[in-house]
Amino acid sequence: MNMPDLGGGMPLRILFVEDVPTDAELTIDELREDGIACEVCRVDTEASYLEALDAFGPDIVLSDLGLPAFNGYRALQILRERDALMPFVFVSGTMGEEVAVEALRQGATDYILKHNTVRLAAAVRRAVHEAEEQRARKHAEDELIRAQRFESLALLAGGLSHDLRNLLQPLLLAADTLNDYADDARLARLATLVRGCGQRGLDMVSSMLSFARGARRTEQVRVDTLFQALGLLLQGSVPRTVTLHVDEATGLGFEGNHTELQQCLLNLSLNAMQAMPEGGHLTVGARACVLAQDFFCADESAVPGEYVCLTVADTGIGMTPDVRDHLFQPFFTTKENGTGLGLVSCLRIIDSHGGVMRVASTPGAGTRFELYLPICAVGAVAETPGATAPRGRGERVLVVEEEAAQLSLLTGVLDGSGYDVHASQSGAEALQSLQSDGLPQLVVMDADLSLLTGVRTLAALLAQDYLGAVLLLARPDAPPDLEGLPPVRHLAVLVKPIEVDALLRATRRALDAVL
Ligand code: ADP
Ligand code: MG
């Protein structure tokens, strides 16, 4: 908020409601003599008053009480309907005490008698100062409310992520199981589709979680992989009128979080497409650059050095300076169905990567977002080995999992890979099955069992002389507390969501360790 500096910087803008020019001039002269620099707009009708409120943009309204063609109370009423905080001071030659009280009751900031030079400047100063303070307070309150809304959104996102993950996990396992019938081309396609969707859902869930928590995993991010994935994601959504160009083979990389950055690029690309209702060009590119100290603003903590600059540019509607100013505010949107959260989360993600964001935009010509991310060599990124997962040789495996869908998928996968699988739906049931079926060579158990927890079931198993291996399946945010547990010959914790490949490898490794 730009407030005039009454010490002589920016002049005070005074809207004067007064029909006698000389009266207004006298009053203004008195203010100037007292050191208040001001610009004045005098009006004496309702129409010119209304116009001046918009066009002149006053800091304060001074008003006579009765005018031939207008009325001071009416002027006050009009102002208060639009702005509760702007100072309004009556300056009148004929003001009795009752009139003054009434004026204040109706929302006037102060009243003064014409030619009362002593009070005039002091009253104007105080009115402007108080309005400034009130505005600052209101601004702080608004910010607080916004922050609280944001906070509750993060909480909501955190809760939702857990539920969604439990929902998606079986989908992934099911897709992997389907893949075993890959000689049927239709089934194989279906499996790829289901896995793709499930994985995308999980990625979104984890970025939602990391967004909510503000924590994240770091890995080597390759720009080319990032762009390929973006191309795939956008494939279905780019309208025919928009041509998409994505840079290829940039060979660039940096340290960061692939999922989050993908989300960032996706957000920016969707915004770009929405800004081109009539069509245009969407260009996504990358280049390396060196940033010097003077590139950064005072409130940015990034350090000078080598950066990767990712750009998302469109030839769309562009932004007005007003939109530019509010772009990164939570919930700011100019769209009917917008959330106003896309850019906030982009900024947060780039910030957490130690990077900075820049926007250039021309109304009617287009917008260009630049994401600067600190660079890092990526020579060492290992490709995932494509070897087939190891199989079982009829070893006895006990699977303990509460959720029926998960249990059936886990047992299905292990059974299909050559293990002799037994299933239990609770810790108690698992212990009981030992009596009837004897000891297994491996126990695969969910750490989050509700009554008898995974760890307690494990303790009971060990008490019954269990000597085999153990795989605990745990949520990433709730590692099992293994303290006080007697030593286990081979114990591994697998973090959910469990991938079939990882499960089979861990199973083989665990069994090899104890057999
Ligand atoms: P949302 O897309 O839900 O409105 P965002 O945070 O993604 O929320 O964007 C906020 C606002 O910024 C948009 O409503 C729009 O006014 C403006 N904006 C963002 N990207 C562009 C763009 N590429 N061109 C023009 N305006 C944009
Ligand atoms: Mg958006």
Coordinates of C-alpha atoms and ligand atoms in Angstrom, one line a residue:
M1 CA 0.0 0.0 0.0
N2 CA 1.5 3.3 -1.1
M3 CA 0.7 5.9 1.6
P4 CA 1.7 9.5 1.2
D5 CA 4.5 10.7 3.2
L6 CA 3.3 13.7 5.1
G7 CA 6.8 14.9 5.7
G8 CA 7.0 16.0 2.1
G9 CA 7.6 12.9 -0.1
M10 CA 4.6 11.8 -2.0
P11 CA 2.0 14.5 -1.9
L12 CA -1.3 13.9 -0.1
R13 CA -4.2 13.5 -2.5
I14 CA -7.1 15.5 -1.2
L15 CA -10.6 15.3 -2.6
F16 CA -12.4 18.5 -1.5
V17 CA -16.2 18.6 -1.6
E18 CA -16.8 22.4 -1.5
D19 CA -18.7 24.8 -3.7
V20 CA -16.8 28.0 -2.8
P21 CA -13.4 27.8 -4.5
T22 CA -11.8 30.4 -2.3
D23 CA -12.9 28.6 0.9
A24 CA -11.2 25.4 -0.4
E25 CA -8.1 27.4 -1.4
L26 CA -7.8 29.0 2.0
T27 CA -8.0 25.6 3.7
I28 CA -5.4 24.1 1.4
D29 CA -3.1 27.1 1.9
E30 CA -3.3 26.5 5.6
L31 CA -2.3 22.9 5.2
R32 CA 0.6 23.7 2.9
E33 CA 1.8 26.3 5.3
D34 CA 1.9 23.7 7.9
G35 CA 4.2 21.5 5.7
I36 CA 1.7 19.2 4.2
A37 CA 2.4 18.7 0.5
C38 CA -0.8 18.0 -1.3
E39 CA -2.6 17.6 -4.6
V40 CA -6.2 18.7 -4.6
C41 CA -9.3 17.9 -6.6
R42 CA -12.3 20.1 -5.8
V43 CA -15.9 18.9 -6.6
D44 CA -19.3 20.2 -5.8
T45 CA -21.8 17.7 -7.3
E46 CA -22.5 14.0 -6.7
A47 CA -21.5 13.1 -10.3
S48 CA -18.2 14.8 -10.2
Y49 CA -17.6 13.4 -6.6
L50 CA -18.2 9.8 -7.8
E51 CA -15.9 10.3 -10.8
A52 CA -13.1 11.8 -8.7
L53 CA -13.3 8.9 -6.2
D54 CA -12.3 6.6 -9.1
A55 CA -10.2 8.7 -11.3
F56 CA -8.4 10.9 -8.8
G57 CA -7.9 8.2 -6.2
P58 CA -7.8 10.4 -3.0
D59 CA -6.0 9.6 0.2
I60 CA -8.5 11.7 2.2
V61 CA -11.8 13.4 1.7
L62 CA -12.4 16.9 3.1
S63 CA -16.0 18.0 2.8
D64 CA -18.2 21.0 3.5
L65 CA -21.6 20.1 5.2
G66 CA -24.2 21.8 3.0
L67 CA -23.7 22.6 -0.7
P68 CA -26.3 23.9 -3.1
A69 CA -26.1 20.9 -5.4
F70 CA -24.8 18.2 -3.0
N71 CA -24.6 17.3 0.6
G72 CA -21.7 16.4 2.9
Y73 CA -23.6 13.5 4.6
R74 CA -24.4 12.0 1.2
A75 CA -20.7 12.3 0.3
L76 CA -19.8 10.5 3.5
Q77 CA -22.4 7.8 2.9
I78 CA -21.1 7.2 -0.6
L79 CA -17.5 6.9 0.6
R80 CA -18.4 4.5 3.4
E81 CA -20.2 2.2 1.0
R82 CA -17.0 1.8 -0.9
D83 CA -14.2 2.2 1.6
A84 CA -14.6 1.8 5.3
L85 CA -11.1 3.1 6.1
M86 CA -10.5 6.2 4.0
P87 CA -10.4 9.3 6.2
F88 CA -13.3 11.7 5.8
V89 CA -13.1 15.0 7.6
F90 CA -15.9 17.6 7.7
V91 CA -14.7 21.2 7.3
S92 CA -17.6 23.5 7.9
G93 CA -18.2 27.1 8.9
T94 CA -21.4 26.3 10.7
M95 CA -21.0 23.3 12.9
G96 CA -22.8 22.9 16.2
E97 CA -22.0 20.3 18.7
E98 CA -25.0 18.2 17.8
V99 CA -24.1 18.2 14.1
A100 CA -20.6 17.2 14.9
V101 CA -21.7 14.3 17.0
E102 CA -24.0 13.2 14.2
A103 CA -21.2 13.4 11.7
L104 CA -18.9 11.2 13.7
R105 CA -21.8 8.7 14.3
Q106 CA -22.2 8.4 10.6
G107 CA -18.6 7.5 10.1
A108 CA -16.7 10.8 9.7
T109 CA -13.2 10.6 10.9
D110 CA -13.2 14.1 12.4
Y111 CA -14.8 17.5 12.0
I112 CA -13.2 21.0 12.1
L113 CA -14.4 24.5 11.8
K114 CA -13.3 26.4 8.7
H115 CA -10.3 28.7 9.4
N116 CA -9.4 26.9 12.6
T117 CA -5.8 26.8 11.4
V118 CA -4.5 25.3 14.6
R119 CA -6.6 22.1 14.4
L120 CA -6.7 21.6 10.7
A121 CA -3.3 20.3 9.9
A122 CA -3.1 18.2 13.0
A123 CA -6.5 16.6 12.3
V124 CA -5.6 15.8 8.7
R125 CA -2.3 14.2 9.9
R126 CA -3.9 12.1 12.5
A127 CA -6.7 10.9 10.2
V128 CA -4.3 9.8 7.6
H129 CA -2.0 8.1 10.1
E130 CA -4.9 6.2 11.8
A131 CA -6.2 5.0 8.4
E132 CA -2.7 3.8 7.6
E133 CA -2.5 1.8 10.8
Q134 CA -6.0 0.3 10.3
R135 CA -5.1 -0.7 6.8
A136 CA -1.9 -2.4 8.0
R137 CA -3.8 -4.2 10.7
K138 CA -6.4 -5.4 8.2
H139 CA -3.7 -6.6 5.9
A140 CA -2.1 -8.6 8.6
E141 CA -5.4 -10.2 9.6
D142 CA -6.1 -11.1 6.0
E143 CA -2.7 -12.7 5.7
L144 CA -3.2 -14.7 8.8
I145 CA -6.6 -16.0 7.6
R146 CA -5.0 -16.9 4.3
A147 CA -2.2 -18.7 6.1
Q148 CA -4.7 -20.6 8.2
R149 CA -6.7 -21.7 5.2
F150 CA -3.5 -22.9 3.6
E151 CA -2.6 -24.8 6.8
S152 CA -5.9 -26.6 6.9
L153 CA -5.6 -27.4 3.2
A154 CA -2.2 -29.0 3.9
L155 CA -3.7 -31.0 6.8
L156 CA -6.5 -32.2 4.5
A157 CA -4.0 -33.1 1.8
G158 CA -2.1 -35.1 4.3
G159 CA -5.1 -37.1 5.5
L160 CA -6.3 -37.7 1.9
S161 CA -2.9 -39.0 0.8
H162 CA -3.0 -41.8 3.3
D163 CA -6.4 -43.0 2.2
L164 CA -5.6 -42.7 -1.4
R165 CA -2.4 -44.6 -1.1
N166 CA -4.1 -47.5 0.5
L167 CA -6.6 -47.4 -2.3
L168 CA -3.9 -47.4 -5.0
Q169 CA -1.5 -50.0 -3.7
P170 CA -3.7 -53.0 -4.6
L171 CA -4.2 -51.5 -8.1
L172 CA -0.4 -51.6 -8.7
L173 CA -0.1 -55.1 -7.5
A174 CA -3.1 -56.2 -9.6
A175 CA -1.5 -54.7 -12.6
D176 CA 1.8 -56.5 -12.0
T177 CA -0.1 -59.7 -11.6
L178 CA -2.0 -59.1 -14.8
N179 CA 1.4 -58.7 -16.5
D180 CA 2.1 -62.4 -15.9
Y181 CA -0.4 -63.1 -18.6
A182 CA 1.4 -60.8 -21.0
D183 CA 1.3 -63.2 -23.9
D184 CA -2.3 -62.1 -24.3
A185 CA -1.7 -58.7 -26.0
R186 CA -5.0 -57.2 -24.8
L187 CA -4.4 -58.1 -21.2
A188 CA -0.8 -56.8 -21.4
R189 CA -2.1 -53.4 -22.7
L190 CA -4.6 -53.3 -19.9
A191 CA -1.9 -54.1 -17.3
T192 CA 0.3 -51.3 -18.6
L193 CA -2.6 -48.9 -18.5
V194 CA -3.7 -49.9 -15.0
R195 CA -0.1 -49.7 -13.8
G196 CA 0.5 -46.3 -15.5
C197 CA -2.6 -44.8 -13.9
G198 CA -1.9 -46.3 -10.5
Q199 CA 1.7 -45.1 -10.5
R200 CA 0.6 -41.6 -11.6
G201 CA -1.9 -41.6 -8.8
L202 CA 0.7 -42.7 -6.3
D203 CA 3.2 -40.1 -7.5
M204 CA 0.5 -37.4 -7.1
V205 CA -0.3 -38.7 -3.6
S206 CA 3.3 -38.6 -2.6
S207 CA 3.9 -35.1 -3.9
M208 CA 0.7 -34.1 -2.1
L209 CA 2.1 -35.6 1.0
S210 CA 5.5 -34.0 0.6
F211 CA 3.8 -30.7 -0.2
A212 CA 1.7 -31.0 3.0
R213 CA 4.7 -32.0 5.1
G214 CA 7.3 -29.8 3.4
A215 CA 9.7 -32.8 3.3
R216 CA 10.9 -34.6 0.2
R217 CA 13.2 -37.2 -1.3
T218 CA 16.2 -36.1 -3.3
E219 CA 17.4 -37.8 -6.4
Q220 CA 19.3 -37.1 -9.6
V221 CA 16.8 -35.5 -12.0
R222 CA 17.4 -35.8 -15.7
V223 CA 15.8 -33.0 -17.7
D224 CA 15.2 -35.3 -20.7
T225 CA 13.3 -37.8 -18.6
L226 CA 11.3 -35.0 -17.1
F227 CA 10.4 -33.7 -20.5
Q228 CA 9.6 -37.1 -21.9
A229 CA 7.2 -37.7 -19.0
L230 CA 5.7 -34.3 -19.5
G231 CA 5.1 -34.9 -23.2
L232 CA 3.3 -38.2 -22.3
L233 CA 1.2 -36.5 -19.7
L234 CA 0.2 -33.6 -22.0
Q235 CA -0.4 -35.8 -25.0
G236 CA -4.1 -36.1 -24.4
S237 CA -4.7 -32.6 -23.2
V238 CA -3.2 -30.3 -25.8
P239 CA -5.9 -28.9 -27.9
R240 CA -5.5 -29.0 -31.7
T241 CA -5.1 -25.3 -32.0
V242 CA -2.0 -25.4 -29.7
T243 CA 1.3 -26.6 -31.0
L244 CA 3.6 -28.1 -28.4
H245 CA 7.3 -27.9 -28.6
V246 CA 9.4 -29.7 -26.0
D247 CA 13.3 -29.6 -26.2
E248 CA 14.9 -32.9 -26.7
A249 CA 18.2 -34.4 -25.7
T250 CA 19.4 -31.5 -23.5
G251 CA 21.6 -33.8 -21.5
L252 CA 21.1 -31.6 -18.5
G253 CA 20.5 -32.7 -14.9
F254 CA 20.4 -31.6 -11.4
E255 CA 19.7 -32.8 -7.9
G256 CA 16.0 -32.7 -6.9
N257 CA 12.7 -34.4 -6.8
H258 CA 11.4 -35.7 -10.2
T259 CA 7.8 -36.0 -9.2
E260 CA 7.6 -32.5 -7.7
L261 CA 9.3 -30.9 -10.7
Q262 CA 7.0 -32.8 -13.1
Q263 CA 4.1 -31.4 -11.2
C264 CA 5.6 -28.0 -11.5
L265 CA 6.0 -28.3 -15.3
L266 CA 2.5 -29.7 -15.6
N267 CA 1.0 -26.9 -13.7
L268 CA 2.8 -24.3 -15.8
S269 CA 1.9 -26.1 -19.0
L270 CA -1.8 -26.3 -18.1
N271 CA -1.9 -22.6 -17.2
A272 CA -0.2 -21.9 -20.5
M273 CA -2.8 -23.9 -22.4
Q274 CA -5.6 -22.2 -20.5
A275 CA -4.1 -18.8 -21.4
M276 CA -4.4 -19.7 -25.1
P277 CA -8.2 -20.3 -25.7
E278 CA -7.7 -19.3 -29.4
G279 CA -4.6 -21.5 -29.8
G280 CA -0.9 -20.7 -30.0
H281 CA 2.5 -22.1 -29.2
L282 CA 3.5 -23.8 -26.0
T283 CA 7.3 -24.2 -25.7
V284 CA 9.0 -26.1 -23.0
G285 CA 12.8 -25.8 -23.0
A286 CA 15.9 -26.1 -20.9
R287 CA 19.4 -24.6 -20.9
A288 CA 22.3 -24.3 -18.6
C289 CA 23.3 -20.9 -17.3
V290 CA 25.5 -19.2 -14.8
L291 CA 23.8 -16.8 -12.4
A292 CA 25.7 -13.9 -10.7
Q293 CA 24.9 -12.5 -7.3
D294 CA 23.0 -9.5 -8.9
F295 CA 20.5 -11.9 -10.5
F296 CA 18.9 -12.6 -7.2
C297 CA 16.6 -10.4 -5.1
A298 CA 17.4 -9.5 -1.6
D299 CA 14.8 -11.9 -0.1
E300 CA 16.0 -14.9 -2.1
S301 CA 18.4 -17.3 -0.4
A302 CA 19.8 -18.9 -3.6
V303 CA 23.5 -18.7 -4.3
P304 CA 25.3 -17.6 -7.5
G305 CA 26.6 -20.4 -9.7
E306 CA 25.6 -22.9 -12.3
Y307 CA 21.9 -23.4 -12.9
V308 CA 19.6 -25.3 -15.2
C309 CA 16.9 -23.0 -16.5
L310 CA 13.6 -24.7 -17.4
T311 CA 11.2 -22.5 -19.4
V312 CA 7.5 -22.8 -20.1
A313 CA 6.4 -20.1 -22.6
D314 CA 3.1 -19.5 -24.2
T315 CA 1.8 -17.0 -26.8
G316 CA -1.5 -16.5 -24.9
I317 CA -3.4 -13.7 -23.3
G318 CA -0.5 -12.6 -21.0
M319 CA -1.1 -10.8 -17.7
T320 CA -2.0 -7.4 -16.5
P321 CA 0.4 -5.9 -13.9
D322 CA -2.3 -6.4 -11.3
V323 CA -2.4 -10.2 -12.0
R324 CA 1.4 -10.3 -12.0
D325 CA 1.4 -8.8 -8.5
H326 CA -0.9 -11.4 -7.1
L327 CA 0.2 -14.4 -9.0
F328 CA 1.9 -16.3 -6.2
Q329 CA -0.8 -15.6 -3.5
P330 CA -2.6 -18.7 -2.3
F331 CA -6.1 -18.9 -3.8
F332 CA -5.5 -16.1 -6.3
T333 CA -7.2 -17.0 -9.5
T334 CA -8.8 -15.3 -12.5
K335 CA -10.5 -18.4 -13.6
E336 CA -14.0 -19.4 -12.9
N337 CA -13.0 -22.9 -11.7
G338 CA -9.4 -22.1 -10.7
T339 CA -8.0 -23.1 -7.4
G340 CA -5.3 -20.4 -7.3
L341 CA -2.9 -23.0 -5.9
G342 CA -0.9 -24.1 -8.9
L343 CA 1.7 -21.4 -8.9
V344 CA 1.9 -21.3 -5.1
S345 CA 2.9 -24.9 -5.1
C346 CA 5.4 -24.4 -8.0
L347 CA 7.0 -21.6 -6.1
R348 CA 7.3 -23.8 -3.0
I349 CA 8.8 -26.7 -4.9
I350 CA 11.4 -24.5 -6.7
D351 CA 12.2 -22.8 -3.4
S352 CA 12.7 -26.1 -1.7
H353 CA 15.2 -27.0 -4.5
G354 CA 17.2 -24.0 -3.7
G355 CA 16.1 -22.4 -6.9
V356 CA 14.2 -19.3 -8.0
M357 CA 11.4 -18.5 -10.4
R358 CA 11.0 -15.6 -12.9
V359 CA 8.0 -14.5 -14.9
A360 CA 7.9 -12.3 -17.9
S361 CA 4.5 -11.4 -19.5
T362 CA 3.0 -9.0 -21.9
P363 CA -0.7 -8.6 -22.1
G364 CA -1.9 -10.0 -25.4
A365 CA 1.4 -11.4 -26.4
G366 CA 2.2 -14.2 -24.0
T367 CA 3.9 -15.3 -20.8
R368 CA 7.2 -17.0 -20.0
F369 CA 7.9 -18.7 -16.8
E370 CA 11.6 -19.6 -15.9
L371 CA 12.6 -22.0 -13.3
Y372 CA 16.2 -21.8 -12.2
L373 CA 17.5 -24.9 -10.4
P374 CA 21.1 -25.3 -9.0
I375 CA 23.0 -27.7 -11.3
C376 CA 24.9 -30.8 -10.4
A377 CA 26.6 -33.5 -12.5
V378 CA 24.4 -36.5 -13.3
G379 CA 26.9 -38.9 -14.8
A380 CA 26.3 -41.4 -12.0
V381 CA 22.6 -42.0 -12.4
A382 CA 22.1 -45.7 -12.5
E383 CA 19.5 -47.2 -14.9
T384 CA 17.2 -49.7 -13.2
P385 CA 18.3 -53.2 -14.1
G386 CA 15.9 -55.0 -16.3
A387 CA 16.7 -58.5 -15.1
T388 CA 13.8 -60.8 -14.3
A389 CA 12.8 -61.2 -10.7
P390 CA 14.2 -64.3 -8.9
R391 CA 11.7 -67.1 -8.3
G392 CA 11.0 -69.4 -5.4
R393 CA 11.7 -73.1 -5.0
G394 CA 8.7 -74.0 -2.9
E395 CA 9.8 -72.4 0.3
R396 CA 7.1 -71.9 2.9
V397 CA 6.1 -68.2 3.2
L398 CA 3.5 -66.9 5.7
V399 CA 1.8 -63.7 4.6
V400 CA 0.1 -61.6 7.3
E401 CA -2.0 -58.8 6.1
E402 CA -5.2 -57.3 7.4
E403 CA -6.7 -55.9 4.2
A404 CA -8.3 -58.7 2.2
A405 CA -7.5 -57.2 -1.3
Q406 CA -3.8 -56.7 -0.4
L407 CA -3.6 -60.1 1.2
S408 CA -4.9 -61.8 -1.9
L409 CA -2.6 -59.9 -4.1
L410 CA 0.5 -60.5 -2.1
T411 CA -0.2 -64.2 -1.8
G412 CA -1.1 -64.3 -5.5
V413 CA 2.2 -62.8 -6.5
L414 CA 4.3 -65.1 -4.2
D415 CA 2.3 -68.1 -5.1
G416 CA 2.7 -67.4 -8.8
S417 CA 6.5 -67.1 -8.3
G418 CA 7.0 -70.5 -6.9
Y419 CA 6.6 -70.2 -3.2
D420 CA 4.4 -72.2 -0.9
V421 CA 2.2 -69.5 0.5
H422 CA 0.0 -69.4 3.6
A423 CA -2.2 -66.5 4.4
S424 CA -3.3 -64.9 7.7
Q425 CA -5.5 -61.9 8.1
S426 CA -4.3 -61.0 11.6
G427 CA -1.4 -61.5 14.0
A428 CA -3.5 -63.8 16.2
E429 CA -4.5 -65.9 13.2
A430 CA -0.9 -66.1 12.1
L431 CA 0.2 -67.4 15.6
Q432 CA -2.5 -69.9 15.6
S433 CA -1.6 -71.2 12.1
L434 CA 1.9 -72.0 13.4
Q435 CA 0.3 -74.6 15.7
S436 CA -1.5 -76.3 12.9
D437 CA 0.9 -75.7 9.9
G438 CA 4.3 -75.6 11.6
L439 CA 7.0 -72.8 11.2
P440 CA 7.4 -71.1 7.8
Q441 CA 10.8 -70.1 6.4
L442 CA 9.8 -66.5 5.8
V443 CA 7.1 -64.2 7.3
V444 CA 5.9 -61.3 5.2
M445 CA 3.9 -59.1 7.5
D446 CA 2.2 -55.7 7.4
A447 CA 3.7 -53.6 10.2
D448 CA 0.4 -51.7 10.6
L449 CA -1.8 -54.6 11.8
S450 CA -4.4 -53.2 14.1
L451 CA -4.9 -55.3 17.2
L452 CA -1.7 -57.3 17.6
T453 CA 0.8 -55.1 15.8
G454 CA 3.3 -56.4 13.4
V455 CA 6.1 -56.0 15.8
R456 CA 4.3 -57.6 18.7
T457 CA 3.3 -60.5 16.5
L458 CA 6.9 -60.8 15.5
A459 CA 7.9 -60.9 19.2
A460 CA 5.4 -63.7 19.8
L461 CA 6.7 -65.6 16.8
L462 CA 10.3 -65.4 18.1
A463 CA 9.1 -66.5 21.5
Q464 CA 7.8 -69.6 19.7
D465 CA 11.3 -70.3 18.4
Y466 CA 10.8 -68.9 14.9
L467 CA 14.2 -68.9 13.2
G468 CA 13.2 -67.8 9.7
A469 CA 13.4 -64.5 7.9
V470 CA 11.1 -61.5 8.2
L471 CA 9.9 -58.9 5.8
L472 CA 7.9 -56.0 7.4
L473 CA 5.8 -53.9 5.1
A474 CA 5.7 -50.3 6.5
R475 CA 4.3 -47.0 5.6
P476 CA 7.1 -44.5 4.7
D477 CA 6.0 -42.1 7.5
A478 CA 5.6 -44.8 10.1
P479 CA 8.7 -47.0 10.3
P480 CA 8.2 -49.9 12.8
D481 CA 9.6 -49.5 16.2
L482 CA 11.9 -52.5 16.5
E483 CA 13.4 -51.7 19.9
G484 CA 13.3 -54.4 22.5
L485 CA 12.8 -57.1 19.9
P486 CA 15.0 -60.1 20.3
P487 CA 17.5 -60.6 17.4
V488 CA 16.0 -61.8 14.1
R489 CA 18.2 -63.8 11.7
H490 CA 17.2 -61.7 8.8
L491 CA 14.8 -58.8 9.0
A492 CA 14.1 -56.3 6.2
V493 CA 11.6 -53.4 6.1
L494 CA 9.9 -52.8 2.7
V495 CA 8.4 -49.4 2.3
K496 CA 4.9 -49.2 0.9
P497 CA 3.7 -49.0 -1.9
I498 CA 5.3 -52.4 -2.6
E499 CA 6.4 -53.1 -6.1
V500 CA 6.2 -56.7 -7.3
D501 CA 9.8 -56.7 -8.4
A502 CA 11.0 -55.3 -5.1
L503 CA 8.9 -57.8 -3.2
L504 CA 10.3 -60.8 -5.1
R505 CA 13.9 -59.7 -4.8
A506 CA 13.5 -59.0 -1.1
T507 CA 11.8 -62.4 -0.6
R508 CA 14.7 -64.2 -2.4
R509 CA 17.3 -62.3 -0.5
A510 CA 15.7 -63.0 2.8
L511 CA 15.3 -66.7 2.1
D512 CA 18.9 -67.0 0.8
A513 CA 20.1 -65.4 4.0
V514 CA 18.5 -67.9 6.3
L515 CA 18.5 -71.2 4.3
Ligands
ADP1 P1 -5.3 -21.3 -11.3 O1 -4.7 -21.9 -12.5 O2 -6.1 -22.3 -10.5 O3 -6.0 -20.0 -11.5 P2 -2.6 -20.7 -10.6 O4 -1.9 -20.5 -9.3 O5 -2.0 -21.8 -11.5 O6 -4.1 -20.9 -10.3 O7 -2.6 -19.4 -11.5 C1 -3.0 -18.2 -10.9 C2 -3.4 -17.2 -11.9 O8 -2.2 -16.7 -12.6 C3 -4.3 -17.6 -13.0 O9 -5.7 -17.6 -12.6 C4 -4.0 -16.6 -14.1 O10 -4.7 -15.4 -13.9 C5 -2.6 -16.3 -13.9 N1 -1.7 -17.1 -14.8 C6 -1.0 -18.2 -14.5 N2 -0.3 -18.6 -15.6 C7 -0.6 -17.8 -16.6 C8 -0.3 -17.8 -18.0 N3 0.6 -18.7 -18.6 N4 -0.8 -16.8 -18.8 C9 -1.6 -15.9 -18.2 N5 -2.0 -15.9 -16.9 C10 -1.5 -16.8 -16.1
MG2 MG -3.2 -23.3 -12.6

